[in-house]
XYZ file of C-alpha atoms in Angstrom:
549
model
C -33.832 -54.370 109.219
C -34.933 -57.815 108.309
C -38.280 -56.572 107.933
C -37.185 -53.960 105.516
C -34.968 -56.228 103.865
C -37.887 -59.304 103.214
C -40.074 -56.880 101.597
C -37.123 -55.334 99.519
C -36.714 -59.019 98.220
C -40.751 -59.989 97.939
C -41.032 -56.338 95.913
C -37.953 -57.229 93.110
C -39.491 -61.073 93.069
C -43.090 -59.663 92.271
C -41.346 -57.319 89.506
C -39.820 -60.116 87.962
C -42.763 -62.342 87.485
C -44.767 -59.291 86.312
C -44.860 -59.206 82.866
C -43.820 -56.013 80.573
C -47.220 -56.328 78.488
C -49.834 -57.799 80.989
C -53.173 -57.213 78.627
C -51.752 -59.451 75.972
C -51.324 -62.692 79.020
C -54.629 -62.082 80.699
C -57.174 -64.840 80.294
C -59.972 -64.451 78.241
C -63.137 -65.584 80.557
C -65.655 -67.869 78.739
C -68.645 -65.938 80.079
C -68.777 -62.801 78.050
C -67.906 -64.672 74.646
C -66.441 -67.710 72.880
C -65.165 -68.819 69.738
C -67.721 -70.515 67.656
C -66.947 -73.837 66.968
C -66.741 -74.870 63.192
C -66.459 -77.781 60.905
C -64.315 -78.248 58.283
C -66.524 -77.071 55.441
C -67.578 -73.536 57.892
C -66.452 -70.284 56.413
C -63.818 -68.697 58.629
C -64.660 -65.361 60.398
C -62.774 -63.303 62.295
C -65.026 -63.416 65.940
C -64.158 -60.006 67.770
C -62.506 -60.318 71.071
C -63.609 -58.845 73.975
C -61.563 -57.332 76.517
C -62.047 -57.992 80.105
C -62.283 -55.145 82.954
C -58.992 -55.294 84.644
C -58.575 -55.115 88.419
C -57.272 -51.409 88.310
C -60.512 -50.408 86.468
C -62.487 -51.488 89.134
C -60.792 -49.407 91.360
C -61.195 -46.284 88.729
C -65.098 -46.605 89.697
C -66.080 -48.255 86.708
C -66.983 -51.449 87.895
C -70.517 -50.850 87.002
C -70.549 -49.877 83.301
C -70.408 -52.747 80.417
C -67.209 -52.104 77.991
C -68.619 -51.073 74.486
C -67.212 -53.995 72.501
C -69.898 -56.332 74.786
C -72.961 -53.876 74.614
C -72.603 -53.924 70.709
C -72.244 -58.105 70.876
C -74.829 -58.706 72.584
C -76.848 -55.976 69.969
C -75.786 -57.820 67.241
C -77.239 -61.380 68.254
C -80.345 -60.015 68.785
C -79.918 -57.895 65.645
C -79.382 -61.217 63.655
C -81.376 -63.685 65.695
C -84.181 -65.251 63.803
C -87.479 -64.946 64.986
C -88.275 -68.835 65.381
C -85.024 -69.051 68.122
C -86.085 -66.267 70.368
C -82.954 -64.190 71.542
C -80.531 -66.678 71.463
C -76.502 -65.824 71.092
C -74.419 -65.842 68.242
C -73.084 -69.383 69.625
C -76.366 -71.166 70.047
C -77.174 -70.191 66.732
C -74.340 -70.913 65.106
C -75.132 -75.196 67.178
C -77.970 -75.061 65.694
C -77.047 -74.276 62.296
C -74.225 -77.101 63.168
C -76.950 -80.087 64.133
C -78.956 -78.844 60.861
C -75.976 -79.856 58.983
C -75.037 -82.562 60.199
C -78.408 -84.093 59.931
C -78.909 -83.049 56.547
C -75.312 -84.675 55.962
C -76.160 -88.204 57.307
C -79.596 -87.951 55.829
C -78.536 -87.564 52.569
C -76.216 -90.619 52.585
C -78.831 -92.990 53.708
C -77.049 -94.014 56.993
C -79.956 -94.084 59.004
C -81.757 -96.589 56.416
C -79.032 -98.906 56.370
C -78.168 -99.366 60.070
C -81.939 -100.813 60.083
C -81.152 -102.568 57.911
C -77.997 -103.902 59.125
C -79.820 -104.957 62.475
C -82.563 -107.172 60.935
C -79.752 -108.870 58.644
C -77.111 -109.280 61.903
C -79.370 -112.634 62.983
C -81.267 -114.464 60.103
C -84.581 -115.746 61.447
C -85.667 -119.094 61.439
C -87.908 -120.484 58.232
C -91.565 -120.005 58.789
C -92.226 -122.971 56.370
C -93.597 -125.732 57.501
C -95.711 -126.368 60.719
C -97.413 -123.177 62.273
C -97.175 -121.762 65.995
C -99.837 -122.047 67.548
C -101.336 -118.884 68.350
C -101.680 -118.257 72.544
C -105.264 -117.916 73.731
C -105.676 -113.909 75.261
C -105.745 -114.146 78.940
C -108.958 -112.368 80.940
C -107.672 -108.958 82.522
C -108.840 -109.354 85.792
C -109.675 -106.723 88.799
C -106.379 -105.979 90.957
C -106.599 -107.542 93.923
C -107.052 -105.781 97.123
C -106.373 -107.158 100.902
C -109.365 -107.134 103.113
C -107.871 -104.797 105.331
C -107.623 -102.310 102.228
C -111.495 -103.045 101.837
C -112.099 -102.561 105.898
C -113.284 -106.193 106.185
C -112.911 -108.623 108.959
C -110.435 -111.337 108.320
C -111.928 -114.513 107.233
C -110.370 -117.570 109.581
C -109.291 -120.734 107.516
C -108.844 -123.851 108.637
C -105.785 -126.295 107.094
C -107.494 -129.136 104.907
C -106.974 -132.268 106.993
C -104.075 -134.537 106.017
C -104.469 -136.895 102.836
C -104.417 -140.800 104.381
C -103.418 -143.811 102.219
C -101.021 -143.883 99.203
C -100.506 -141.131 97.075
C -101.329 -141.361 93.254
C -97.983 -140.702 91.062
C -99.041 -138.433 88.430
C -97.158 -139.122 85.440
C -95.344 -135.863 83.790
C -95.796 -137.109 79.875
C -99.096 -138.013 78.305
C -100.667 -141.757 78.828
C -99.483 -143.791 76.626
C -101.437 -145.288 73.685
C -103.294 -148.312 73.268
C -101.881 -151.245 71.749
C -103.520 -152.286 68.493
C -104.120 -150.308 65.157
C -104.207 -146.630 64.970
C -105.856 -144.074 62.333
C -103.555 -142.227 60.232
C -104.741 -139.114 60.973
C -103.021 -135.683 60.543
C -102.637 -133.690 63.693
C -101.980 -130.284 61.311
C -105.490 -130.449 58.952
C -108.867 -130.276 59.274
C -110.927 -133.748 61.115
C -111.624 -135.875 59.122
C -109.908 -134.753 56.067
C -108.173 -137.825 54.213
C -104.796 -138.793 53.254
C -104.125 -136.421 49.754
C -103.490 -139.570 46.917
C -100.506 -138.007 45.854
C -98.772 -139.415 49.062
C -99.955 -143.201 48.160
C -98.343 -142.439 44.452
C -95.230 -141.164 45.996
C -94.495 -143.977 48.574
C -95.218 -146.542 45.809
C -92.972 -145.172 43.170
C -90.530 -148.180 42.969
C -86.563 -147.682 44.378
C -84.407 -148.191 41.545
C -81.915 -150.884 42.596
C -79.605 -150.383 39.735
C -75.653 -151.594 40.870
C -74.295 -148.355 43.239
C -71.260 -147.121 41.464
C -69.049 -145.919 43.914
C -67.004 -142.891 42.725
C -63.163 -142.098 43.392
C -62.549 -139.950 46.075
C -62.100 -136.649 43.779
C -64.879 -137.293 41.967
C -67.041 -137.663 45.635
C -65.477 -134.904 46.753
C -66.722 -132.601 43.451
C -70.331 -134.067 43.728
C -70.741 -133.158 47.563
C -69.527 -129.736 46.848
C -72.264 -129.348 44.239
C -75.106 -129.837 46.898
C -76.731 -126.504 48.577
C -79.395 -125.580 50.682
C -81.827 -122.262 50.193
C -84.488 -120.768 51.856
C -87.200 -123.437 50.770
C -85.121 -126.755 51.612
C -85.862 -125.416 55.405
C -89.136 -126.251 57.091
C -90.724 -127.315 60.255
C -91.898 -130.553 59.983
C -92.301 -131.553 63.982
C -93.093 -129.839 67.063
C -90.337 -130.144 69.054
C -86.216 -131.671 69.063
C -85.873 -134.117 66.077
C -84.813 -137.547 67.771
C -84.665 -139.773 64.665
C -85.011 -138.650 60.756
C -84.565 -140.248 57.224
C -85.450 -140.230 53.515
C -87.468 -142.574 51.999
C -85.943 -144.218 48.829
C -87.940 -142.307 45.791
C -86.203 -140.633 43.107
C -88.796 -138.610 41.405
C -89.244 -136.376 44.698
C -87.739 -135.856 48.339
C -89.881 -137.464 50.641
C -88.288 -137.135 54.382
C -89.932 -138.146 57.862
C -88.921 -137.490 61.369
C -89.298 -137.900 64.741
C -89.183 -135.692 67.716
C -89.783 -135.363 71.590
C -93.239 -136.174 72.159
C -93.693 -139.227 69.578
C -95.129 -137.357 66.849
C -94.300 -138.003 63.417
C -93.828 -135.564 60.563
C -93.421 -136.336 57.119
C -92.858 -133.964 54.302
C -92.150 -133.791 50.491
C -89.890 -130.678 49.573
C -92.130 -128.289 47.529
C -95.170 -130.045 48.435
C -98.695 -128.645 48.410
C -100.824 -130.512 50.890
C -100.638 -129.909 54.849
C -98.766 -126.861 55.883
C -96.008 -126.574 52.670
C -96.000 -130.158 52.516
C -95.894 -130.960 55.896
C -98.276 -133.844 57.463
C -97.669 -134.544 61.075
C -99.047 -137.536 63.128
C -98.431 -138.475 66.690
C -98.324 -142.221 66.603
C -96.035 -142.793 69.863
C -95.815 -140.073 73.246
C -92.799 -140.327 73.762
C -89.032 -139.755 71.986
C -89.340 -141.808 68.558
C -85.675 -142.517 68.783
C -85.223 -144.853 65.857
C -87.107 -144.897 61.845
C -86.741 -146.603 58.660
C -89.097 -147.334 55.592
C -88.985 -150.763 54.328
C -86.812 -151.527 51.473
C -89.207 -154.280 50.514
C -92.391 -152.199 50.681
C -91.770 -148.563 50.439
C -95.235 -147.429 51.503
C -94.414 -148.658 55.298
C -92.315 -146.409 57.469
C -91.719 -148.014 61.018
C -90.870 -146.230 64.298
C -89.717 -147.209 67.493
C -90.158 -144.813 70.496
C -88.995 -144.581 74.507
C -92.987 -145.493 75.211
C -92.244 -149.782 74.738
C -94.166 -149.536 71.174
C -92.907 -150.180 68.111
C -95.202 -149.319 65.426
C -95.726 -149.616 61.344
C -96.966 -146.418 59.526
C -98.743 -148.005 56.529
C -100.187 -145.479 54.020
C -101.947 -147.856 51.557
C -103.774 -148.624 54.730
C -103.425 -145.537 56.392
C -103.219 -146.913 59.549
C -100.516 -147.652 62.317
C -100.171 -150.928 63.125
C -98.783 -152.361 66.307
C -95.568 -154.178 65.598
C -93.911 -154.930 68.867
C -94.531 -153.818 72.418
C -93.376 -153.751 75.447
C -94.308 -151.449 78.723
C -91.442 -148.923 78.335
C -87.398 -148.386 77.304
C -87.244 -149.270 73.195
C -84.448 -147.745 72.203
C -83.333 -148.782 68.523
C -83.775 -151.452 65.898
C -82.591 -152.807 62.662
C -84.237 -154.949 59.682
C -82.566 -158.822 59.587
C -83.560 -159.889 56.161
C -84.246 -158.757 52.983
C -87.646 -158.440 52.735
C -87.651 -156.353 55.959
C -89.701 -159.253 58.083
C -87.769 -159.970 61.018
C -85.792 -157.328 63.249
C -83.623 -156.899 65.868
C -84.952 -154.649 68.669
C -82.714 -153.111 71.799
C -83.585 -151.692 74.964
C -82.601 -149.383 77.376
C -82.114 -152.679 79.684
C -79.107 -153.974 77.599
C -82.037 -156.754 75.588
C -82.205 -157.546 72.452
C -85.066 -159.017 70.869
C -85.783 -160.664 68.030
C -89.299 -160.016 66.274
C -90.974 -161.689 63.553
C -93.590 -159.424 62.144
C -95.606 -162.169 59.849
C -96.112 -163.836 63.811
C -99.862 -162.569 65.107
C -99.358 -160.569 67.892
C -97.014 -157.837 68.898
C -94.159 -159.935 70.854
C -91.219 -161.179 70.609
C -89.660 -164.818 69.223
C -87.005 -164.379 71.799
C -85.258 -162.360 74.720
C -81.527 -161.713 75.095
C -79.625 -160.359 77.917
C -76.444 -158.331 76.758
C -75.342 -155.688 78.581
C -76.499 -155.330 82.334
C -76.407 -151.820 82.121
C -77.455 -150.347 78.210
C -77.783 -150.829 75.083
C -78.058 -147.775 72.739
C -77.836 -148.552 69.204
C -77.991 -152.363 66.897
C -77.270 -152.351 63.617
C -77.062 -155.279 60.754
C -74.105 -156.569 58.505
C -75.124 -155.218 54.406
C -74.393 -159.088 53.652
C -74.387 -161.381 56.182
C -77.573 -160.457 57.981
C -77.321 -163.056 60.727
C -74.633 -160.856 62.273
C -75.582 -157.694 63.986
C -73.067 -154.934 66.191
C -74.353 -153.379 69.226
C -73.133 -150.319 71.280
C -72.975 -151.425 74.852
C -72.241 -148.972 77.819
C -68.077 -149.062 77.025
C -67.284 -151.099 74.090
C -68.870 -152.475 70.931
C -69.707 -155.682 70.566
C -71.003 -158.611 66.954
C -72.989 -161.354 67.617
C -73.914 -164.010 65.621
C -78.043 -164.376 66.056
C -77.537 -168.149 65.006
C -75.753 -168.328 68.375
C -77.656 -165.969 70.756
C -78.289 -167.216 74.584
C -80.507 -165.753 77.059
C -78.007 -164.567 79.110
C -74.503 -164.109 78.821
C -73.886 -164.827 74.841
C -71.124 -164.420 73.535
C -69.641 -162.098 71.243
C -67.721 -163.137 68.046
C -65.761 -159.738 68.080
C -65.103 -156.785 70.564
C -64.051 -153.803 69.544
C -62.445 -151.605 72.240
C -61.127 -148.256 73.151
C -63.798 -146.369 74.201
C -63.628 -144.850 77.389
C -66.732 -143.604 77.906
C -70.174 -143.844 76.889
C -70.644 -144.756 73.082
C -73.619 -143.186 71.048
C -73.646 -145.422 67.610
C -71.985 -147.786 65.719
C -72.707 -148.863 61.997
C -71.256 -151.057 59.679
C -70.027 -149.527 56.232
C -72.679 -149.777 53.965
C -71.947 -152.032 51.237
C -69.554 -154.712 52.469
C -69.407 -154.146 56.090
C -65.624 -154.187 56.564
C -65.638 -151.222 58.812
C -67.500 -150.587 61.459
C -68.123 -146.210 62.556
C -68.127 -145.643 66.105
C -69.266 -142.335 68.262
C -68.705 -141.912 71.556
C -69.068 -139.075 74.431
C -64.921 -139.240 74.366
C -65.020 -137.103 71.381
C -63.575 -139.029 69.103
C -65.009 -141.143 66.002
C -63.937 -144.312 65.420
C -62.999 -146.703 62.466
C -62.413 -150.238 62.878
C -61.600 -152.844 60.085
C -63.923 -156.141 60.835
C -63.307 -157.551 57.353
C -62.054 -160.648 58.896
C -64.231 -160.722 62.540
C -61.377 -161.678 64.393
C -62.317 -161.810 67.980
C -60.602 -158.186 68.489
C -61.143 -156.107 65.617
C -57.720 -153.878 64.845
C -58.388 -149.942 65.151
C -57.867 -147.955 62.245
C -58.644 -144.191 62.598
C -59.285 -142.051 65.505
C -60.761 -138.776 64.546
C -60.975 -135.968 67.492
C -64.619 -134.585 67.317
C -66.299 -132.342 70.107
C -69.406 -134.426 70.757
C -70.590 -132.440 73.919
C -74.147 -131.197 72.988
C -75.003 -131.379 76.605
C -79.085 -131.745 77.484
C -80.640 -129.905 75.390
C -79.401 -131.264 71.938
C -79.892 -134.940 70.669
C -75.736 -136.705 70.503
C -74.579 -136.783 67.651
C -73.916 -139.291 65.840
C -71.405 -140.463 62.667
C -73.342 -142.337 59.653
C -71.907 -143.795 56.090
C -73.297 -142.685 53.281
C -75.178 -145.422 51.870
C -73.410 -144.511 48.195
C -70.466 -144.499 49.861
C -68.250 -146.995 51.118
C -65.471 -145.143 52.722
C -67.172 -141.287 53.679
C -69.907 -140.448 56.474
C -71.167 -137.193 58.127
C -71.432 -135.861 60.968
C -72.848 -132.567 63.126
C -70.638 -130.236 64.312
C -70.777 -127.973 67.550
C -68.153 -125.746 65.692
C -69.144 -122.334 65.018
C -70.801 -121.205 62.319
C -72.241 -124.104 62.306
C -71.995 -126.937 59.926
C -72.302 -130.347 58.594
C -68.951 -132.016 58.035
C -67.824 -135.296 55.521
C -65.221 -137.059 56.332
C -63.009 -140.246 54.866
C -62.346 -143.201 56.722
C -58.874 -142.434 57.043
C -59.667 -138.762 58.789
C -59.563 -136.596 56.218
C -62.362 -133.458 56.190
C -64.001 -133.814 52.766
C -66.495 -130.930 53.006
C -68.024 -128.923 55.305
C -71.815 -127.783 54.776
C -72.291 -123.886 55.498
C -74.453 -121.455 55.172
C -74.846 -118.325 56.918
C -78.752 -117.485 55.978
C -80.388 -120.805 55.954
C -77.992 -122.679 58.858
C -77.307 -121.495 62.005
C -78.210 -124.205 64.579
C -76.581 -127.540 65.325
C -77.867 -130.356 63.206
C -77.551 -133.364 65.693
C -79.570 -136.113 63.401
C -77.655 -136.444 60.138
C -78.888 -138.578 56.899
C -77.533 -139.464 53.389
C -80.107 -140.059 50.881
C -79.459 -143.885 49.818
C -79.606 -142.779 45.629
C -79.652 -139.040 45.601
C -77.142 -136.474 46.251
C -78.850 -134.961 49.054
C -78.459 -135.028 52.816
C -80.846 -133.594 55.239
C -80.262 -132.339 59.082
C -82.560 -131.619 62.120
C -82.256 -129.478 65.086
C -83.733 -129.049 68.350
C -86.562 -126.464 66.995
C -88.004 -129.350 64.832
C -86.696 -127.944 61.505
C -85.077 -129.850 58.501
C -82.291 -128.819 56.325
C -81.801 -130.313 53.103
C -78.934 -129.558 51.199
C -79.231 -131.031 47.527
C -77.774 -130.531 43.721
């Protein structure tokens, strides 16, 4: 009875779920036919179903026989089947047809063009002006190898060389250094033996007009820094490798810049210049980092460079030589001039020194030694005005001396400026009356103390927060005046997109240099033309930006 009654029970349940019209619920199977797909702009057409062979017509022996509807289908797409697509079915076609459109659709719009285009204007390349790269010899295409056992050879037994005896010979990684005494001016970048072109010996001798700087309001600044821009010829490659040291020389008729990079070559070039490579003329004086330059305000056609080698040389182009102003066997570092007609400087070492060198003395030494620092020294500059006192960045805090009162050891200092906690980069006096003295240091902040009076601790002013971590492969920055300016200087930035930024000595951003063609590397050396509104920047590639009105 249970039995009876269960199937009773399963046999209403089945009825239940059965439904009245069960054609119109079955699922249509995606083998025999499906519904073309279609965009938006595809003529609608009615697509014929197909009805699929039901279980109880299987039974009724007609498993075997196609249904009508699909025979006359599958007719049709051959019917209608071009001859280049073979028998293909009324979808495939209709894909095709599809993929012809769509790609007649895009073509027509030009999207193809301009996403090549869009991916060679995504990263600007670097300017080709300048120095050329030298072009890499083509390498011999040897045989492959092959083991002796490959060419069924016996094994050749070798012996281990015996063991060196003695002292072994240091072999030094950078190039010997060069010999003391003059050196031809000779371009590195032209043909031997070709000469200096004259138009260089004009152009360094074209006298600095030293009419009275008139220093503007800060608005007025402000406008006439705004007005200077850079294009794609104000960028060229005047050295080989990172720029260590760069400035202008003081002509007004042209720009006339020269720098210094890795491997002590010098570059000089004129912007829009004709001779070398676009301008460019490129000696190598010095073999190691030329960390310091400056032409002589006294006699323009004399640019002198100090290097990490222990030389410290003077490029003079009415005699188109270098001569040898000071040496020493290694660790030069910076220098400054200490008078007026640009005779006597101030030289520091990596050894905390500072010397003091008279260049109308015969010879290449110093008039005297000075002990500082016991562990650095990294930058010297010289009071505008009173020359006999000079500032020096030490390891953690800046020091003046007077050079009336120098000692050999353990002089001392007629003010200190402190707050730095770690190592400090530069420090400058402002250009025209030297009451404030510009500070960088690896703390990230810039500096501004007030020395107007040279007390023996000099009061802080301004502390501006400035990212200064370029890490190894980028030369520190470094804050400078601008020589028109009394109260502005400029700095690099590691801010992205990279710029150049002006600020005032009380903080305040002035302007920010940026350019998203002809910029887009950090400009580490930064320098102020000292009578033009233009200001140039190198990188790490060697290159120089100019920005000018």
């Amino acid at each position: 009875m249970a039995t009876l009654r269960t199937k009773r029970e399963a046999l209403v349940l089945v009825k239940e779920m059965t439904p009245e019209n069960l054609e119109a619920t079955v699922r249509r199977s995606s083998r025999n036919g499906l519904a073309p797909k279609r965009l938006q702009y595809s003529p609608e057409e009615e697509t014929p179903k197909k009805k699929r062979k039901t279980k109880a017509v299987a039974e009724n022996g007609s498993q075997n026989k196609k249904p009508k509807d699909e025979e006359d289908a599958e007719n049709n797409d051959v019917e209608h089947a071009p001859e280049e697509y073979g028998r293909l079915s009324a979808y495939e076609l209709e894909r095709l047809e599809n993929i012809r459109q769509n790609q007649a659709f895009l073509s027509s719009i030009n999207l193809f063009q301009a996403t090549e285009e869009f991916k060679q204007l995504t990263r600007p390349k670097p300017s080709q002006r300048g120095l050329t790269r030298a072009h890499a010899a083509v390498k011999e295409v040897l045989p492959p190898r092959k083991s002796l056992r490959l060419q069924k050879k016996e094994a050749e037994i070798l012996e281990l060389p015996p063991e060196p005896r003695g002292t072994l010979i240091y072999e030094q990684s950078s190039p010997a250094k060069k010999p003391s005494g003059p050196l031809p001016m000779d371009p590195v970048n032209v043909e031997e033996g070709s000469k200096l072109p004259p138009q260089l010996l004009e152009l360094c001798s074209e006298d600095a007009k030293e009419d009275k700087k008139i220093q503007l309001d800060l608005k007025g600044y402000r406008s006439s820094v705004k007005n200077m821009k850079i294009n794609e010829d104000k960028v060229a490659k005047v050295v080989k490798d990172r720029i260590f040291s760069a400035t202008f020389h003081p002509c007004t008729s042209s720009l006339l810049l020269a720098a210094g990079d890795k491997w002590g070559k010098v570059g000089l070039w004129k912007l829009g210049g004709d001779w070398g490579d676009d301008g460019v003329l490129l000696f190598q004086p010095h073999t190691r980092p030329v960390g310091c330059m400056a032409f002589s305000r006294s006699h323009p056609t004399q640019l002198l460079s100090l290097s990490y080698d222990g030389s410290l040389r003077c490029m003079d182009v009415e005699k188109a030589v270098f001569d040898d102003v000071y040496d020493i066997e290694d660790g030069l570092k910076t220098f400054d001039f200490m008078s007026h007609d640009c005779s006597t400087l101030v030289v520091g070492n990596w050894y905390g020194e500072v010397a003091i060198v008279d260049r109308r003395t015969p010879g290449n030494s110093h008039e005297s030694l000075h002990t500082l620092d016991p562990k650095t020294l990294r930058c010297v500059n010289v009071h505008p005005l009173q020359k006999q006192y000079f500032v020096v960045a030490e390891s953690k805090v800046v020091s003046i001396y007077d050079s009336r009162n120098l000692k050999k050891t353990k002089s001392q200092a007629v003010s200190q400026l402190h707050g730095h906690s770690l190592s400090i980069s530069s420090a400058y006096f402002s250009p025209c009356t030297g009451n404030r003295v510009l500070t960088s240091c690896m703390d990230n902040n810039i500096r501004i103390y007030d020395t107007s009076t040279m007390t023996t601790k000099s009061p802080l002013l301004t502390t501006i927060r400035h990212d200064m971590q370029t890490g190894r492969w980028l030369t520190k920055l470094s804050a400078v005046w601008d020589p028109k300016q009394e109260d502005c200087f400029v700095v690099g930035s590691m801010m992205k997109p990279r710029r150049v930024q002006v600020f005032h000595e009380s903080g305040q951003l002035q302007h920010s240099f940026m350019d998203s063609e002809n910029l887009s590397t950090v400009l580490s050396v930064t320098a102020f033309h000292p009578t033009r509104n233009a200001l140039l920047g190198g990188n790490a590639s060697g290159r120089l930006h100019v920005f000018s009105d």
